[in-house]
Coordinates of C-alpha atoms in Angstrom, one line a residue:
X1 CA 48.8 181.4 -325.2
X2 CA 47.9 178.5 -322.9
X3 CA 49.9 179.2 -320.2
X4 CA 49.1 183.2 -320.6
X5 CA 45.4 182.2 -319.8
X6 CA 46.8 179.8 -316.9
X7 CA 48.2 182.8 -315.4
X8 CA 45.9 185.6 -316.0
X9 CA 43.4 183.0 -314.1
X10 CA 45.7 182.3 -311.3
X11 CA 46.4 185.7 -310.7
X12 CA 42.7 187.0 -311.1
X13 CA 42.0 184.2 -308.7
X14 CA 45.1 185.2 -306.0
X15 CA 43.7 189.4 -306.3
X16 CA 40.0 188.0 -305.7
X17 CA 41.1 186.4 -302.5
X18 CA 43.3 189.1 -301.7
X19 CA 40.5 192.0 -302.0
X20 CA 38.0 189.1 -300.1
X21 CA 40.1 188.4 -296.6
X22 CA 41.9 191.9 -297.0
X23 CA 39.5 194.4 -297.3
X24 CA 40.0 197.3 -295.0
X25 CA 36.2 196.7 -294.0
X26 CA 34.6 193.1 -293.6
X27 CA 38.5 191.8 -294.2
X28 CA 39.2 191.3 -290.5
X29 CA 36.1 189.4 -289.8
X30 CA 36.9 187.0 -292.4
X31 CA 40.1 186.6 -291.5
X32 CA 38.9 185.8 -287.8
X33 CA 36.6 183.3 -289.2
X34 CA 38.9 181.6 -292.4
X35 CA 41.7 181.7 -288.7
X36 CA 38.8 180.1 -286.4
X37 CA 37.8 177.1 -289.3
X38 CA 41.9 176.0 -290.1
X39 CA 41.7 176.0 -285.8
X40 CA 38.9 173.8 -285.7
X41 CA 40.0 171.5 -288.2
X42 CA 43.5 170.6 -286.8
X43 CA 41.8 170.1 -283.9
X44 CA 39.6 167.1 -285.3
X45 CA 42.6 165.8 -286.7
X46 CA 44.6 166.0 -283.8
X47 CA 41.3 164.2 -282.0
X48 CA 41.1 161.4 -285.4
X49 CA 45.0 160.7 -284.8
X50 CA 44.9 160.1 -281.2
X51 CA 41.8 158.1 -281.6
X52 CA 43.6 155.8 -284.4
X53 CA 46.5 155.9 -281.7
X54 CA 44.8 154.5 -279.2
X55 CA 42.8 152.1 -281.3
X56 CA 46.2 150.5 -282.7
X57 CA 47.5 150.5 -278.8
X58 CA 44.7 148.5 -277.7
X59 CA 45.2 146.2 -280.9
X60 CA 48.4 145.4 -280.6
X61 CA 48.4 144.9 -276.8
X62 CA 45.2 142.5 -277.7
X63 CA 47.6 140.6 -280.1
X64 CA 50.8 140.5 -277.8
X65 CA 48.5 138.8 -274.8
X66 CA 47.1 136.5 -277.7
X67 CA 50.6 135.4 -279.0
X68 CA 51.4 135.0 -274.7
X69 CA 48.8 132.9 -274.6
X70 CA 49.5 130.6 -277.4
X71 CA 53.3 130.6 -276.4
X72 CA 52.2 129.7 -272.8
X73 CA 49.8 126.9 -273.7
X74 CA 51.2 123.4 -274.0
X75 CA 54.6 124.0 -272.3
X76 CA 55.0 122.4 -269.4
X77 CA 55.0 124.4 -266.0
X78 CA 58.5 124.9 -264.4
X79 CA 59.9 122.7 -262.3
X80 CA 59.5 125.8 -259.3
X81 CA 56.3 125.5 -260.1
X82 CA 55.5 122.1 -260.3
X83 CA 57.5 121.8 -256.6
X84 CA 55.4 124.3 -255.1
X85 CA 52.6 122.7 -256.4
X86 CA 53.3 119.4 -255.1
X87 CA 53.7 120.9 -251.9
X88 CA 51.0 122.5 -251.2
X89 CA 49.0 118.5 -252.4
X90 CA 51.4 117.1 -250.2
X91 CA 49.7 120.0 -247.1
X92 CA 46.6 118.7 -247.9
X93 CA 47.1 115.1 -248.1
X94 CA 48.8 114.5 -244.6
X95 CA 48.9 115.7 -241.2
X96 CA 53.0 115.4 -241.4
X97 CA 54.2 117.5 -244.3
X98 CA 57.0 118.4 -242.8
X99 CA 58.6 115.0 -243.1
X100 CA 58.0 114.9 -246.6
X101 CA 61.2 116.2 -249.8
X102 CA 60.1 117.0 -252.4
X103 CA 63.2 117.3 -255.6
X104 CA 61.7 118.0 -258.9
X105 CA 63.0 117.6 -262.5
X106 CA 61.4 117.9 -265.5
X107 CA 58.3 116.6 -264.2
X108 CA 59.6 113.7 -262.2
X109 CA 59.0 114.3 -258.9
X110 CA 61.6 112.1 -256.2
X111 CA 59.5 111.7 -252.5
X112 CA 62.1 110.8 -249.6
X113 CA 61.6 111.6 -246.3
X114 CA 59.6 110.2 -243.5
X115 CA 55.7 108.7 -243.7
X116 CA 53.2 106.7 -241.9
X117 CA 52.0 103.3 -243.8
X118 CA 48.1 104.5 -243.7
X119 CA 49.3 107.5 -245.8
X120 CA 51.8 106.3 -248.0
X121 CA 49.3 105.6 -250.5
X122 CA 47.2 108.6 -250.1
X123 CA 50.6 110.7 -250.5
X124 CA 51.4 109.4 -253.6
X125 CA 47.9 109.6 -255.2
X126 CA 47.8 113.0 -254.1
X127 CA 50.8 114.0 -255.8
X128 CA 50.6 111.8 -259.1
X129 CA 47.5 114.3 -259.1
X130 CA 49.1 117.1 -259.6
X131 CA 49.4 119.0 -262.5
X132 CA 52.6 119.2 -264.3
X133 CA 53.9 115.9 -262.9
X134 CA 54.9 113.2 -265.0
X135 CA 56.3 110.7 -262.7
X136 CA 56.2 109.9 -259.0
X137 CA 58.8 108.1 -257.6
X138 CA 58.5 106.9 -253.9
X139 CA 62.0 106.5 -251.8
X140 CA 59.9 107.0 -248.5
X141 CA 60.9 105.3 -245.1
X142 CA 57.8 104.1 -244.0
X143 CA 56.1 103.9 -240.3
X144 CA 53.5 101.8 -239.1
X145 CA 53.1 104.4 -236.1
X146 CA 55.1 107.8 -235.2
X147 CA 56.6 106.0 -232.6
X148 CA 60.1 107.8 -231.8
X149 CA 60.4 109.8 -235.4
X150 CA 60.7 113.4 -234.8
X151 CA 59.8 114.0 -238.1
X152 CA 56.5 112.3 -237.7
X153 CA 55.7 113.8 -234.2
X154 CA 52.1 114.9 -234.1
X155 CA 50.7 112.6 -236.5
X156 CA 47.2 111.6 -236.3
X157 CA 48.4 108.2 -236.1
X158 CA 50.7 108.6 -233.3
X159 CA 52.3 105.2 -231.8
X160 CA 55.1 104.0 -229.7
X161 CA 57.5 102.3 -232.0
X162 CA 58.0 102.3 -235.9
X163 CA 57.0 99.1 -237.5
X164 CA 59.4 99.1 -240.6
X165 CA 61.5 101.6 -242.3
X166 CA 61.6 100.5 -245.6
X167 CA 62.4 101.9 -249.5
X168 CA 62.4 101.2 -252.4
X169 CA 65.1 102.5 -255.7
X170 CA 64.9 101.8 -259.3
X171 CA 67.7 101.3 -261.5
X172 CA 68.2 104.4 -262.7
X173 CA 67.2 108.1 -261.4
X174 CA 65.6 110.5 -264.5
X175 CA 68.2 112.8 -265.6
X176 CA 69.0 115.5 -263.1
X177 CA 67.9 114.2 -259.9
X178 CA 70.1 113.3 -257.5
X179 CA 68.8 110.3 -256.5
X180 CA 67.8 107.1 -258.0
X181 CA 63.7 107.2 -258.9
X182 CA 61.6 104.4 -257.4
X183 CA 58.5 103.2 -258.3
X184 CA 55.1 104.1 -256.3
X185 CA 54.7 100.2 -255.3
X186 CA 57.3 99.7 -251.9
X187 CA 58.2 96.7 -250.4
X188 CA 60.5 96.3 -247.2
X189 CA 64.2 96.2 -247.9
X190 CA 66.0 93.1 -246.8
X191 CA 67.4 93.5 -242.9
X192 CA 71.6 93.3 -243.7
X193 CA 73.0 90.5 -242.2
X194 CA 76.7 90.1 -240.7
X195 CA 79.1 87.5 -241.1
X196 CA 80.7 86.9 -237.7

């Protein structure tokens, strides 16, 4: 009896509609109209879901540069980097950076090459400056004028004759550097003597 009622409603309700959007009269208008407002409303949610879209896009790129950032911040800069840093100190520092090698290895930095003794210390200081270096290690052959050095040719400090060539090695090199590390302090190396 129930579910005779259900039906009878149902179908009272389905003939109502029917005779509504179908009549022969007013029918097409309202079909026009019932056509135009299912239109209209896919298009806001077409708008809504593009709008959510875009909202989650910008969100997650927002996040992904976030996590960059925090990945990025504490770990130290490459060695490329560090090097290239280092050489653009060691630009500023001197008037001969030519003369100057720079090798690079997890932060320790090895200086050989060719320098005058007024900027030996203003080298090193320049480069101990630098950000991502940890260690400076100084295996310079150092010049009390330019004297006959090519490499130091056009040096502010220009002279006839070199007054020492000297270096200095520690120990032990850091790990990967194919030289042994000195310390930034140099003193002249003992002039080898022959037995006759």
């Amino acid at each position: 009896m129930k579910n005779h009622l259900v039906d009878t409603l149902v179908a009272a309700a389905l003939g109502a509609a029917a005779m509504y959007y179908f009549d022969p009269e007013t029918g097409r208008r309202r079909r026009a109209v019932l056509r135009d407002q299912a239109a209209g409303r896919a298009r806001e949610a077409r708008q809504y879901v593009r709008r959510q879209a875009r909202w989650t896009g910008d969100r997650l790129q927002g996040m992904a540069a976030q996590v960059r950032h925090a990945a990025s911040a504490g770990v130290p800069a490459s060695d490329r980097k560090v090097h290239e840093r280092v050489r653009t100190a060691i630009g500023r520092a001197i008037s001969t950076p030519g003369a100057i090698d720079v090798n690079v290895s997890a932060g320790n930095v090895l200086l050989t090459g060719h320098v005058l003794a007024a900027d030996r210390e203003k080298l090193v200081q320049a480069v101990s400056s630098v950000d991502g270096v940890e260690r400076v290690s100084d295996q310079l052959a150092e010049y009390g004028a330019a004297g006959n050095v090519p490499e130091l040719q056009g040096a502010q400090d220009a002279g006839s004759k070199p007054a020492s060539a000297s270096k200095t090695m520690s120990q032990s090199a850091p790990e990967g550097l194919s030289e042994p590390m000195s310390d930034t302090g140099a003193e002249p190396a003992p002039t080898p003597t022959t037995g006759s």
